[in-house]
Coordinates of C-alpha atoms (C1' of nucleotides) in Angstrom, one line a residue:
Chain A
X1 CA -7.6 -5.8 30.6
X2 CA -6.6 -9.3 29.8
X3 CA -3.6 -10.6 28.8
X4 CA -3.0 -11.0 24.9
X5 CA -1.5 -14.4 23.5
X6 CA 2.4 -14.2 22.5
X7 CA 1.1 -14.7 19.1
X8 CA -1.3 -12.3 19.3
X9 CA 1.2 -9.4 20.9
X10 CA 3.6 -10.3 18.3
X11 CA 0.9 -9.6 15.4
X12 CA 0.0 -6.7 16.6
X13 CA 3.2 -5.4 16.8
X14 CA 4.2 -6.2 13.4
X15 CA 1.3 -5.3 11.8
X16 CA 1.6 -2.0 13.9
X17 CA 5.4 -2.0 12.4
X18 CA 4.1 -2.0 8.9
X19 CA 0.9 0.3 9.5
X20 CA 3.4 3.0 10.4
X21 CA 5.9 2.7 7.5
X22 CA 8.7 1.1 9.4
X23 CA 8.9 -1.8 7.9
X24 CA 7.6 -0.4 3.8
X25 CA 6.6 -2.5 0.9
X26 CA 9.2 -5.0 -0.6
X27 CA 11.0 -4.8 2.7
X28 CA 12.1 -8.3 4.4
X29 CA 11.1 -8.9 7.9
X30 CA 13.4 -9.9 10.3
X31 CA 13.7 -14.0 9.9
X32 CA 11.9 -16.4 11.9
X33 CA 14.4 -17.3 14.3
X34 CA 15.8 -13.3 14.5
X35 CA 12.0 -12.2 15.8
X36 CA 12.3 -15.6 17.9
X37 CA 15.0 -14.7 19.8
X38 CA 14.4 -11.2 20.2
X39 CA 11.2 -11.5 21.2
X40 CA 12.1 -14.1 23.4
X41 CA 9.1 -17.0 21.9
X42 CA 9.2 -20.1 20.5
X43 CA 9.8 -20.3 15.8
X44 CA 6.1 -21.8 16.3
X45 CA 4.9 -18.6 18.1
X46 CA 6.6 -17.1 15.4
X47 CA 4.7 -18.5 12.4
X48 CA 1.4 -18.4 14.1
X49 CA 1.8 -14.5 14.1
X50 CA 3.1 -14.7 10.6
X51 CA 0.5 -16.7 9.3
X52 CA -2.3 -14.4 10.6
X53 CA -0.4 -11.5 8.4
X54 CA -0.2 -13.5 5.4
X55 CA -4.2 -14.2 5.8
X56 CA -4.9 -10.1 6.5
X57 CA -2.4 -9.6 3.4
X58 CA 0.0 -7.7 5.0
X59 CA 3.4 -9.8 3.8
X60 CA 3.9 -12.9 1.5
X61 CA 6.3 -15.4 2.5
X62 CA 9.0 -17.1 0.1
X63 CA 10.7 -20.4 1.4
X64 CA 14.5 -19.8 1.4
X65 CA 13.8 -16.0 0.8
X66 CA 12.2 -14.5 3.6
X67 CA 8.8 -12.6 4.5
X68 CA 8.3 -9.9 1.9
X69 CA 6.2 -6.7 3.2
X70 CA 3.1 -6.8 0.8
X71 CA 2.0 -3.4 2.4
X72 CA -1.1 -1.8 4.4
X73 CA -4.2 -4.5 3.0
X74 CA -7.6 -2.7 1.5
X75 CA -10.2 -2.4 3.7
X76 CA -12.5 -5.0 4.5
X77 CA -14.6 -6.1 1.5
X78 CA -14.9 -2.9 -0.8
X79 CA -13.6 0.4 0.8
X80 CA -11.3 1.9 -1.1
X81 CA -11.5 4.3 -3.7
X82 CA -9.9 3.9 -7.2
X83 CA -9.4 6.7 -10.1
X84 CA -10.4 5.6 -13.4
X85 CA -8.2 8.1 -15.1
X86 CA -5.6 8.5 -12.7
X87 CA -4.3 7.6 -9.1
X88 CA -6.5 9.1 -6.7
X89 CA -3.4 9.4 -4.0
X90 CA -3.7 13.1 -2.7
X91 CA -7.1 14.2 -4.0
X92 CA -8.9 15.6 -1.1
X93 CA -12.0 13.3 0.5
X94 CA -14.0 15.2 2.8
X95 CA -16.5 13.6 5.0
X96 CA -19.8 15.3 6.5
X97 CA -22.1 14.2 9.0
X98 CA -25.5 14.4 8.3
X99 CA -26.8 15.2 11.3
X100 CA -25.6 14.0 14.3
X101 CA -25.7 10.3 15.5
X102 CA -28.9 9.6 17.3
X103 CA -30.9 6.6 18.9
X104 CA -33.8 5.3 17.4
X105 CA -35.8 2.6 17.1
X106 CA -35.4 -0.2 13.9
X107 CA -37.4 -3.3 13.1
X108 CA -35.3 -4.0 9.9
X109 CA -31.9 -3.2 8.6
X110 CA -32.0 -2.6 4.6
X111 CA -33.0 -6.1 3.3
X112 CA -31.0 -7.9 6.3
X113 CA -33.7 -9.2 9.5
X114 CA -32.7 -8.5 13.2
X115 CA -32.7 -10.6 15.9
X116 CA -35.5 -9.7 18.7
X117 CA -32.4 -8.2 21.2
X118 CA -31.5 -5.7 18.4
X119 CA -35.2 -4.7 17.9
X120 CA -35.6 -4.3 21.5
X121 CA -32.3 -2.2 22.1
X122 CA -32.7 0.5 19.4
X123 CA -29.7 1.6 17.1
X124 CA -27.6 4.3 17.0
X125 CA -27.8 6.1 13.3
X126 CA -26.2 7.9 11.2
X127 CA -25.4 9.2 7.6
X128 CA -22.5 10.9 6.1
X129 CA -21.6 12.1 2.8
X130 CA -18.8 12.3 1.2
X131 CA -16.8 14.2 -1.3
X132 CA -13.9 13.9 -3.3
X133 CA -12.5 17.5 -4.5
X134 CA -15.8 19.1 -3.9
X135 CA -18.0 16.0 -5.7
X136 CA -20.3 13.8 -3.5
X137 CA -19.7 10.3 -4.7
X138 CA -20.3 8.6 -1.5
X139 CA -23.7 8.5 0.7
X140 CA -23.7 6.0 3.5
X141 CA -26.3 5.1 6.4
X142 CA -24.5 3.2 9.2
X143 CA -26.5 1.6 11.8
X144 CA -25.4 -0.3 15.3
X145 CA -27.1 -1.8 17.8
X146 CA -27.6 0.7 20.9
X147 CA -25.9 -1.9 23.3
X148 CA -22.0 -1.1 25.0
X149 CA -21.0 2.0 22.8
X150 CA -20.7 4.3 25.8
X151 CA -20.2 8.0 24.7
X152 CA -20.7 7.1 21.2
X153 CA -23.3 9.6 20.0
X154 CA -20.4 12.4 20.8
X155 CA -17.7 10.7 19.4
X156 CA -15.8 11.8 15.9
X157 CA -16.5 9.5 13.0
X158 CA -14.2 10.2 10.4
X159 CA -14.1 7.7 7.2
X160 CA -11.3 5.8 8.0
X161 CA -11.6 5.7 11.9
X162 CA -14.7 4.2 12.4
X163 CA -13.2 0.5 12.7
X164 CA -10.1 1.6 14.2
X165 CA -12.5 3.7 17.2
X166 CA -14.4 0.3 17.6
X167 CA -11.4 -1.9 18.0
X168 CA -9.4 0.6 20.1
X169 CA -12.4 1.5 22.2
X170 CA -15.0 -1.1 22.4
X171 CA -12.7 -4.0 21.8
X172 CA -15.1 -5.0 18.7
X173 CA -13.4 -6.2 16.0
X174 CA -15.2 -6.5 12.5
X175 CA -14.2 -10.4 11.1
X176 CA -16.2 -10.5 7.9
X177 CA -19.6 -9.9 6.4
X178 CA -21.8 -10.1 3.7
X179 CA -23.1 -7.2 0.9
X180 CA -25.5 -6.9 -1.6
X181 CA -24.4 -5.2 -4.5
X182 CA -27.1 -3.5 -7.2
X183 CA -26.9 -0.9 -9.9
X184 CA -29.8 1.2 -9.7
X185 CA -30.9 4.7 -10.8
X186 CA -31.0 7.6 -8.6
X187 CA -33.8 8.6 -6.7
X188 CA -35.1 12.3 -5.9
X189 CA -32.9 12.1 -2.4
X190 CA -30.2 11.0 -4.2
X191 CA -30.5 12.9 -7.3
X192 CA -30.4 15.9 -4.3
X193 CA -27.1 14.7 -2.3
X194 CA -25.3 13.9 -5.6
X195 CA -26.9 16.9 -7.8
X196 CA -27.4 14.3 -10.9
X197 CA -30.1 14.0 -13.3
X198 CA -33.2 11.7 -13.1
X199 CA -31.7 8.1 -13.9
X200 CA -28.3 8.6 -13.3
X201 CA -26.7 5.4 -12.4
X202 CA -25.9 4.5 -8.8
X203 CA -23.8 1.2 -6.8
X204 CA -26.0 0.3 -3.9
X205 CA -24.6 -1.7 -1.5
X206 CA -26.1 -3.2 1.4
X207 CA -23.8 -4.3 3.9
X208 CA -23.8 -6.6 7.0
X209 CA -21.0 -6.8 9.3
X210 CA -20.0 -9.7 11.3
X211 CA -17.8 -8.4 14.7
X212 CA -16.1 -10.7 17.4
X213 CA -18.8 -10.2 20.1
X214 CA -21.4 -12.6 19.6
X215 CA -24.6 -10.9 18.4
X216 CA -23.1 -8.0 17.9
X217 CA -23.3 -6.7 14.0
X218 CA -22.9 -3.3 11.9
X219 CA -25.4 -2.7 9.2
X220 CA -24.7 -0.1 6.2
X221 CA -25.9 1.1 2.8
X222 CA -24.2 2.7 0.5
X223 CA -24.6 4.9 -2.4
X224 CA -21.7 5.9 -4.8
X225 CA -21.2 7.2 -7.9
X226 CA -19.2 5.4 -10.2
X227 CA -18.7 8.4 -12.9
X228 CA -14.6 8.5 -12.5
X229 CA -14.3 6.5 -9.8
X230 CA -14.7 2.8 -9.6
X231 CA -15.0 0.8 -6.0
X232 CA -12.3 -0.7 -6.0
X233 CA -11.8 -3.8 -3.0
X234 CA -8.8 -6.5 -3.0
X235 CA -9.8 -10.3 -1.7
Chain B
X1 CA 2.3 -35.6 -9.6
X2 CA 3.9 -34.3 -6.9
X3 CA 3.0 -36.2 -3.4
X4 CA 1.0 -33.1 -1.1
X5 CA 1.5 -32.6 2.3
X6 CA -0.4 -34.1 4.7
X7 CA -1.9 -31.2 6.4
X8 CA -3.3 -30.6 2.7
X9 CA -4.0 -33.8 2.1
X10 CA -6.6 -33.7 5.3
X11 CA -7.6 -30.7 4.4
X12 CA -8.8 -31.8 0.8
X13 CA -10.2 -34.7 2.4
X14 CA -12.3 -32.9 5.2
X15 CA -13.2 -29.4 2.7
X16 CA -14.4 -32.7 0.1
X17 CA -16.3 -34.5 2.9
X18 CA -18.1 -30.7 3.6
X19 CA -18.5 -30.2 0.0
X20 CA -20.4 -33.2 -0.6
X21 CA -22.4 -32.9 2.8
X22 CA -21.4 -35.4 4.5
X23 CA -20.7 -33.5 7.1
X24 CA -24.1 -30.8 7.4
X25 CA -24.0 -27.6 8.6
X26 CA -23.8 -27.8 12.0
X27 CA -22.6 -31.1 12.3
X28 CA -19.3 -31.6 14.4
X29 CA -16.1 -32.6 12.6
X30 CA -14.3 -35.4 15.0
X31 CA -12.2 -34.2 17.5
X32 CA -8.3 -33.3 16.8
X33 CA -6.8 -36.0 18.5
X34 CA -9.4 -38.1 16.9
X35 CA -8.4 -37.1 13.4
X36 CA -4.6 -36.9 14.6
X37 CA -5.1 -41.0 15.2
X38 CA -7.5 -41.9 12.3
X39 CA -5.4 -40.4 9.8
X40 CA -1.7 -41.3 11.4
X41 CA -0.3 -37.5 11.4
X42 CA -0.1 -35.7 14.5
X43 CA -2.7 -33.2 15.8
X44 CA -0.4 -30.1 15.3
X45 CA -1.0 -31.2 11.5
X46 CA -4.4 -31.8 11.9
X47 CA -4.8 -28.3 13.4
X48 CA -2.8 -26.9 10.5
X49 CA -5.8 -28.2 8.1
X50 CA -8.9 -27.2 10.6
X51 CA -6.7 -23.8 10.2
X52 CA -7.4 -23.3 6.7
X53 CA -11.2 -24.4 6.8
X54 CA -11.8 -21.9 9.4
X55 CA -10.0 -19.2 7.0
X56 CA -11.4 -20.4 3.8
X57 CA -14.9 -20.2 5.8
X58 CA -16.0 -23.8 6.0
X59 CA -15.9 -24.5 9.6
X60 CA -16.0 -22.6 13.0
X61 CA -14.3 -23.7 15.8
X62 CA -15.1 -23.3 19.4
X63 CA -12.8 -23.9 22.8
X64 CA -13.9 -27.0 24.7
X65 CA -17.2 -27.8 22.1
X66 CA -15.1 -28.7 18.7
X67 CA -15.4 -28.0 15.2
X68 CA -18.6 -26.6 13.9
X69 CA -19.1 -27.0 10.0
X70 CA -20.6 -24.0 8.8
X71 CA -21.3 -25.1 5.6
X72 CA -19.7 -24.3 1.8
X73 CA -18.5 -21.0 1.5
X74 CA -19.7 -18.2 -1.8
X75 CA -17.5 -17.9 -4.1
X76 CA -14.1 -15.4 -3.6
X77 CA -15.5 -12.5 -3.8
X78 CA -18.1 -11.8 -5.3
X79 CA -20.0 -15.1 -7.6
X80 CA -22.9 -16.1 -5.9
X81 CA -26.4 -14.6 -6.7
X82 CA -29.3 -13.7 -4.5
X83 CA -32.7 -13.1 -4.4
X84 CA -34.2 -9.4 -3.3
X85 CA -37.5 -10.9 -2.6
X86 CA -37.2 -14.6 -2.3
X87 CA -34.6 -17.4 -2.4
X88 CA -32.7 -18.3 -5.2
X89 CA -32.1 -21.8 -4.2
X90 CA -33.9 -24.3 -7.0
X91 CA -34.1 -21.6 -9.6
X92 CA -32.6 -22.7 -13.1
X93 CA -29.2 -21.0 -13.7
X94 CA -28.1 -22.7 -17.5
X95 CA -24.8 -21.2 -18.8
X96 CA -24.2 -20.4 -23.1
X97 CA -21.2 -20.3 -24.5
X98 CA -21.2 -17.4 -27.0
X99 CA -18.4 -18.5 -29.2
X100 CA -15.8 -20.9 -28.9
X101 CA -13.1 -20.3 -26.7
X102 CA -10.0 -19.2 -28.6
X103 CA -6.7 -17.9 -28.7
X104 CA -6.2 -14.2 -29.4
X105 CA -3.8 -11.6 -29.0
X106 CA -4.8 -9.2 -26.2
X107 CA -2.8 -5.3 -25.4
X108 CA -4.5 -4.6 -21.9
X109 CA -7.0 -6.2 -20.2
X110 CA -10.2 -3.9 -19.3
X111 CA -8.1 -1.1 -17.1
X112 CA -5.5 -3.9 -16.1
X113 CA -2.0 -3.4 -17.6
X114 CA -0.3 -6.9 -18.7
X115 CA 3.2 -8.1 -18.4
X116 CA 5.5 -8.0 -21.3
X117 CA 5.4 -12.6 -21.2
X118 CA 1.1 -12.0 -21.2
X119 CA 1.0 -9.7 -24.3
X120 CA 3.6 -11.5 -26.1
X121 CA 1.8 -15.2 -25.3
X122 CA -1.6 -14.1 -26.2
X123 CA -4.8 -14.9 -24.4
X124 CA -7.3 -17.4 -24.4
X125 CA -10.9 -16.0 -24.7
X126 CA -14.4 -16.7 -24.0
X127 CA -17.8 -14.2 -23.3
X128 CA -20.4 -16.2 -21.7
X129 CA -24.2 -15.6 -21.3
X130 CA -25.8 -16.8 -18.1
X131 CA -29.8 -16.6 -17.0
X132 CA -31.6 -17.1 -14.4
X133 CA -35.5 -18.8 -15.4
X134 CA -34.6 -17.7 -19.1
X135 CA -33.9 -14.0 -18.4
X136 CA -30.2 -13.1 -18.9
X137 CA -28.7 -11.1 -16.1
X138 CA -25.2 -11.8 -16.7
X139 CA -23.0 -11.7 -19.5
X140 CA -19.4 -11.9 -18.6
X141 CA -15.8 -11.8 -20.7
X142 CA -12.9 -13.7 -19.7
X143 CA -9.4 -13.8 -20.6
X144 CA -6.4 -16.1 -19.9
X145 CA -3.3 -15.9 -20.7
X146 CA -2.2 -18.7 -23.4
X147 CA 0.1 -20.4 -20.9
X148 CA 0.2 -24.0 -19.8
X149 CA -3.5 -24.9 -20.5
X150 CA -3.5 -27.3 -22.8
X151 CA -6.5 -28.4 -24.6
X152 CA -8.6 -25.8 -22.3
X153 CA -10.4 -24.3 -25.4
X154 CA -11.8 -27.9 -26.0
X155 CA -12.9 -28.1 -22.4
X156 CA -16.4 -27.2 -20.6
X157 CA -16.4 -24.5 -19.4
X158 CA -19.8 -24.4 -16.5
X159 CA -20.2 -21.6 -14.4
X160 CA -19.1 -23.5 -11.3
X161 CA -16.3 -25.6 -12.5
X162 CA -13.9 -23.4 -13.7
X163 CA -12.4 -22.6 -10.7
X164 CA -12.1 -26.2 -10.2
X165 CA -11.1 -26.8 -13.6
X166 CA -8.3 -24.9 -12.9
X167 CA -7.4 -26.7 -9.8
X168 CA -7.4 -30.1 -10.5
X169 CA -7.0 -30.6 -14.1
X170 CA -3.7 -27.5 -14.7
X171 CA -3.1 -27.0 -10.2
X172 CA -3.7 -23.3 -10.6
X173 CA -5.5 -22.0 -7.5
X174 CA -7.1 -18.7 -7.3
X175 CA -5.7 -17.0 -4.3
X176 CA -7.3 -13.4 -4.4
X177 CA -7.6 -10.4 -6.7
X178 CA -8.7 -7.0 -7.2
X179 CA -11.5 -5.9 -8.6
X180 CA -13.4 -2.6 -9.9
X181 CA -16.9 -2.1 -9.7
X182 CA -19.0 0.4 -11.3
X183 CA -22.8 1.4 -12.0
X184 CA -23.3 2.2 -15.9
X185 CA -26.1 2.5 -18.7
X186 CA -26.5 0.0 -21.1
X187 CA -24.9 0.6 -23.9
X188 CA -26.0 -1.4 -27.1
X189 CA -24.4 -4.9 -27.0
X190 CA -25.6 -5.0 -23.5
X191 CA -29.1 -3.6 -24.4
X192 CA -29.5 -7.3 -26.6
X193 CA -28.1 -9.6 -24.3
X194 CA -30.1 -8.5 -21.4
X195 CA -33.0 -7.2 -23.8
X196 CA -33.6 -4.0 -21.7
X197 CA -33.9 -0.3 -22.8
X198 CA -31.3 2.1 -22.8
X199 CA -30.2 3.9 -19.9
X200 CA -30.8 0.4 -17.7
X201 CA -28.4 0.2 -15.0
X202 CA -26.4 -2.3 -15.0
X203 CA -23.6 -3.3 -12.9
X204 CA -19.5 -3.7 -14.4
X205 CA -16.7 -5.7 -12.2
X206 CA -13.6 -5.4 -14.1
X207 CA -11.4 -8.0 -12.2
X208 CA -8.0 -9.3 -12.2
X209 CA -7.5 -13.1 -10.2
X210 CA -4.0 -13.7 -8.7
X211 CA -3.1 -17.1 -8.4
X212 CA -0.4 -19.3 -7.1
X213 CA 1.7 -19.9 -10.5
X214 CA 3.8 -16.4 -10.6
X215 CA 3.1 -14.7 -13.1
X216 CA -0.5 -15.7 -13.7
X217 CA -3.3 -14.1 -13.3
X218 CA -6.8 -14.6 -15.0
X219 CA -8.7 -11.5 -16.1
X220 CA -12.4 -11.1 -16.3
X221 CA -15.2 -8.6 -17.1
X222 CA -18.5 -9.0 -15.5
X223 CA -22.1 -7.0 -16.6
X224 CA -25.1 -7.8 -14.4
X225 CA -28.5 -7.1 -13.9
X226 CA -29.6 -6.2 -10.9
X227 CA -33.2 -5.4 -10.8
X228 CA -34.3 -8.3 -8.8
X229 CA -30.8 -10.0 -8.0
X230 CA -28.4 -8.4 -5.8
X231 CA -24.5 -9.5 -6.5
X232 CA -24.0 -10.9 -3.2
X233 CA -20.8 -12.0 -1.0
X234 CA -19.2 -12.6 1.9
X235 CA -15.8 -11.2 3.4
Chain C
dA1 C1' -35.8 -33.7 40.9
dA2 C1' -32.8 -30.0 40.9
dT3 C1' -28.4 -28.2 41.9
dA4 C1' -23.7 -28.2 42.7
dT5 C1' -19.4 -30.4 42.0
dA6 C1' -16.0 -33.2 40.0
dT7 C1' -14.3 -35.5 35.8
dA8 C1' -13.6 -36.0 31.1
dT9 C1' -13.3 -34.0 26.6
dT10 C1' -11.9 -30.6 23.3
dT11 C1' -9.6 -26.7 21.6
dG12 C1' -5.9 -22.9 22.7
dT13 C1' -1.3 -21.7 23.7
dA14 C1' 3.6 -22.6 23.9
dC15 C1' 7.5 -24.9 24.2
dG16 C1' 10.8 -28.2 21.9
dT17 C1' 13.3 -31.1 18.0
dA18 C1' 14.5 -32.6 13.4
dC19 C1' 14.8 -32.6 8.7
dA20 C1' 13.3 -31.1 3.8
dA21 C1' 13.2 -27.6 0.3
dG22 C1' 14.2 -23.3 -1.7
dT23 C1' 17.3 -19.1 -1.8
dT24 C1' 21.2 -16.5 -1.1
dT25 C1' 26.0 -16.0 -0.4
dG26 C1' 30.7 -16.9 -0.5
dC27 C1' 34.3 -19.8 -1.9
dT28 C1' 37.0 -22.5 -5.2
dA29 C1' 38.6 -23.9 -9.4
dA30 C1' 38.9 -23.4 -14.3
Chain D
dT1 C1' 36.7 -13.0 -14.6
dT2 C1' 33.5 -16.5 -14.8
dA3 C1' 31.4 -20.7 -13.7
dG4 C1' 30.3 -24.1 -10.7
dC5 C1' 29.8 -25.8 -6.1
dA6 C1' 29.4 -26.0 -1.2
dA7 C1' 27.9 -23.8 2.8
dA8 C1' 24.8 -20.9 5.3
dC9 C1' 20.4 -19.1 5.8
dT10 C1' 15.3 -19.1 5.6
dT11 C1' 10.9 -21.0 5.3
dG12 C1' 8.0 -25.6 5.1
dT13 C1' 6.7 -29.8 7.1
dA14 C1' 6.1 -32.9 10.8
dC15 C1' 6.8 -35.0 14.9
dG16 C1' 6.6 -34.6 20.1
dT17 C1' 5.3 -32.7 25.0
dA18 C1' 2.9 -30.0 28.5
dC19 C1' -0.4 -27.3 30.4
dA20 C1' -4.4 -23.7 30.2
dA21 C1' -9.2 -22.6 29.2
dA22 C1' -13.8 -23.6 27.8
dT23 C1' -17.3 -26.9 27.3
dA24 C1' -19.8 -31.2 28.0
dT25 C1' -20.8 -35.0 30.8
dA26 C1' -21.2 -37.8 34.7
dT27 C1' -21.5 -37.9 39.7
dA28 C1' -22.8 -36.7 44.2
dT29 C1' -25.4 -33.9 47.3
dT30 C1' -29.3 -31.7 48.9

DNA sequence: AATATATATTTGTACGTACAAGTTTGCTAA
DNA sequence: TTAGCAAACTTGTACGTACAAATATATATT
């Protein structure tokens, strides 16, 4: 395992700081030089790590003030759920796996075109739905190349994990992507996952995602309904 | 006018010499120490302003090879259109006015609660029509808040330009936002403007703009078609 | 000519200093 | 008590140095 910049380990702890509540929103971060000295690196070392949580969203920084905790970002591009009527907070999101994840072959992903080494290597699919208090409002296919995800096929893939299990275990970290977005009416499959009536209004959204390994991307399409609950995503 | 700094100053300059494609995609920016002499500031500044085209998605940089341009980002979030089946590219996009920009009062904005100073300052608003080879596919509603834009209602108001109407002519820069999306039926003002039958899906962003004045934000309601056009965007 | 090696170039990391600019805090004087 | 002011604190800008790591280029060797 190689050894992570100062900046880097210093980011990582912070933002590990603030993932787990210790430091919570509206709270000051230690000052520049306090984190410098304890931490034993240079104000610049400081900053660089500072400046990476200001870009994720994590804290905003007020000259003569201090860096202000901004809280735990949205995920990448449009994740998160949002309650038309009310806050969605506690309401119960339940995830199913349809079927089990499985290698197959691909020779295109949604509208997106692969490169010859991801035709060659298969991918790994799967799809899940999702429910929120009993309601399916989210159907998703998710599809990786078949190349260094030892053990993958029997891990757990719970909503919110999926990213975390790649960056924790395959040291793939997703830096950006792009996604189609289109409002079209349900389809007999879909009519069936989301028990709606012929025409019913559906968000598409097909999804490529750029990782930090060179050649190395997640495709994904997503259906939701959009009833009581928007898609909500912060940028 | 206030005197920028100069790791913004090279940064306008470079992101302008991008914009205008000068520099290609793919083309190599001069080396750091090469700008650090050219441009009298020292390369730590010069790597503060390659810092922020690499964020804002204009170049990439690579150890030991240099800076890559990558080209002009799409718009924050999501702006840009594309094609299911072909390439937008030359395809006509002309922009109508419907109305006059004026100032109004406003009590919310979409689902977005406003500040005490927004509802008592009133709003400037404008709805815009926008087609693509004479077919409308989007029709859009934005709101401002009646602060420190003077003579914007006389202004022109191009799909493009706002954003960098806003920057240069009043220094307002949009730094993020949230947004909502959803998948509805076209109700009847949409069912003219788009000319389709009812029931048509069509897609909603209600979104709210943060920028970097305090206290002001731009709000904005979106309704697209999306039969052959996907909203599309990067993250 | 092809390959291996050494050199130069370029970005990455990390340290340091100094001062400017904005905010907070505490002190002093009215 | 209040108001004003000075000091302390915090982030922003900008300069400098040094070396590491990755890439490109030129050179030498086979």
């Amino acid at each position: 395992m190689a050894e992570l910049p100062e900046h880097k380990k210093l980011y990582e702890a912070l933002r590990r700081l603030i993932s787990d509540g210790v430091y919570a929103e509206g709270d000051l971060l230690p000052s520049e030089n306090e984190l410098s000295s304890v931490h034993g690196v240079a104000r610049h070392t400081v900053r660089k790590a500072l400046d990476r949580l200001v870009v994720d969203g994590y804290i905003l920084k007020h000259q003569g003030k201090g860096s202000v905790v901004k809280g735990v970002p949205k995920g990448i591009g449009i994740l998160s759920l949002m309650s038309t009527t009310s806050a969605v907070g506690d309401n119960i999101l339940t995830t199913k796996i349809i079927g089990r994840p499985e290698v197959r072959a691909w020779k295109e992903a949604f509208t997106f075109e692969l490169s010859d080494v991801e035709k060659e290597v298969g991918c790994i699919y799967f799809e899940r739905l999702r429910s929120l208090n009993g309601k399916p409002v989210f159907y998703d296919i998710t599809m990786l190349p078949n190349l260094n995800f030892p053990r993958f096929t029997s891990l757990n893939l719970e909503n919110k994990s999926l990213f975390d299990v790649l960056r924790t275990k395959y040291q793939i970290e997703v830096t950006g992507g792009v996604q189609q977005i289109f409002a079209i009416k349900a389809d007999a499959k879909l009519q069936e996952h989301f028990r709606v009536r012929p025409g019913h209004p559906v968000l598409r959204l097909n999804r490529k995602l750029n990782t930090n390994k060179m050649g190395v991307y997640i495709y994904s399409q997503v259906f939701c309904i959009t009833d009581e609950l928007g898609l909500s995503g912060t940028f």
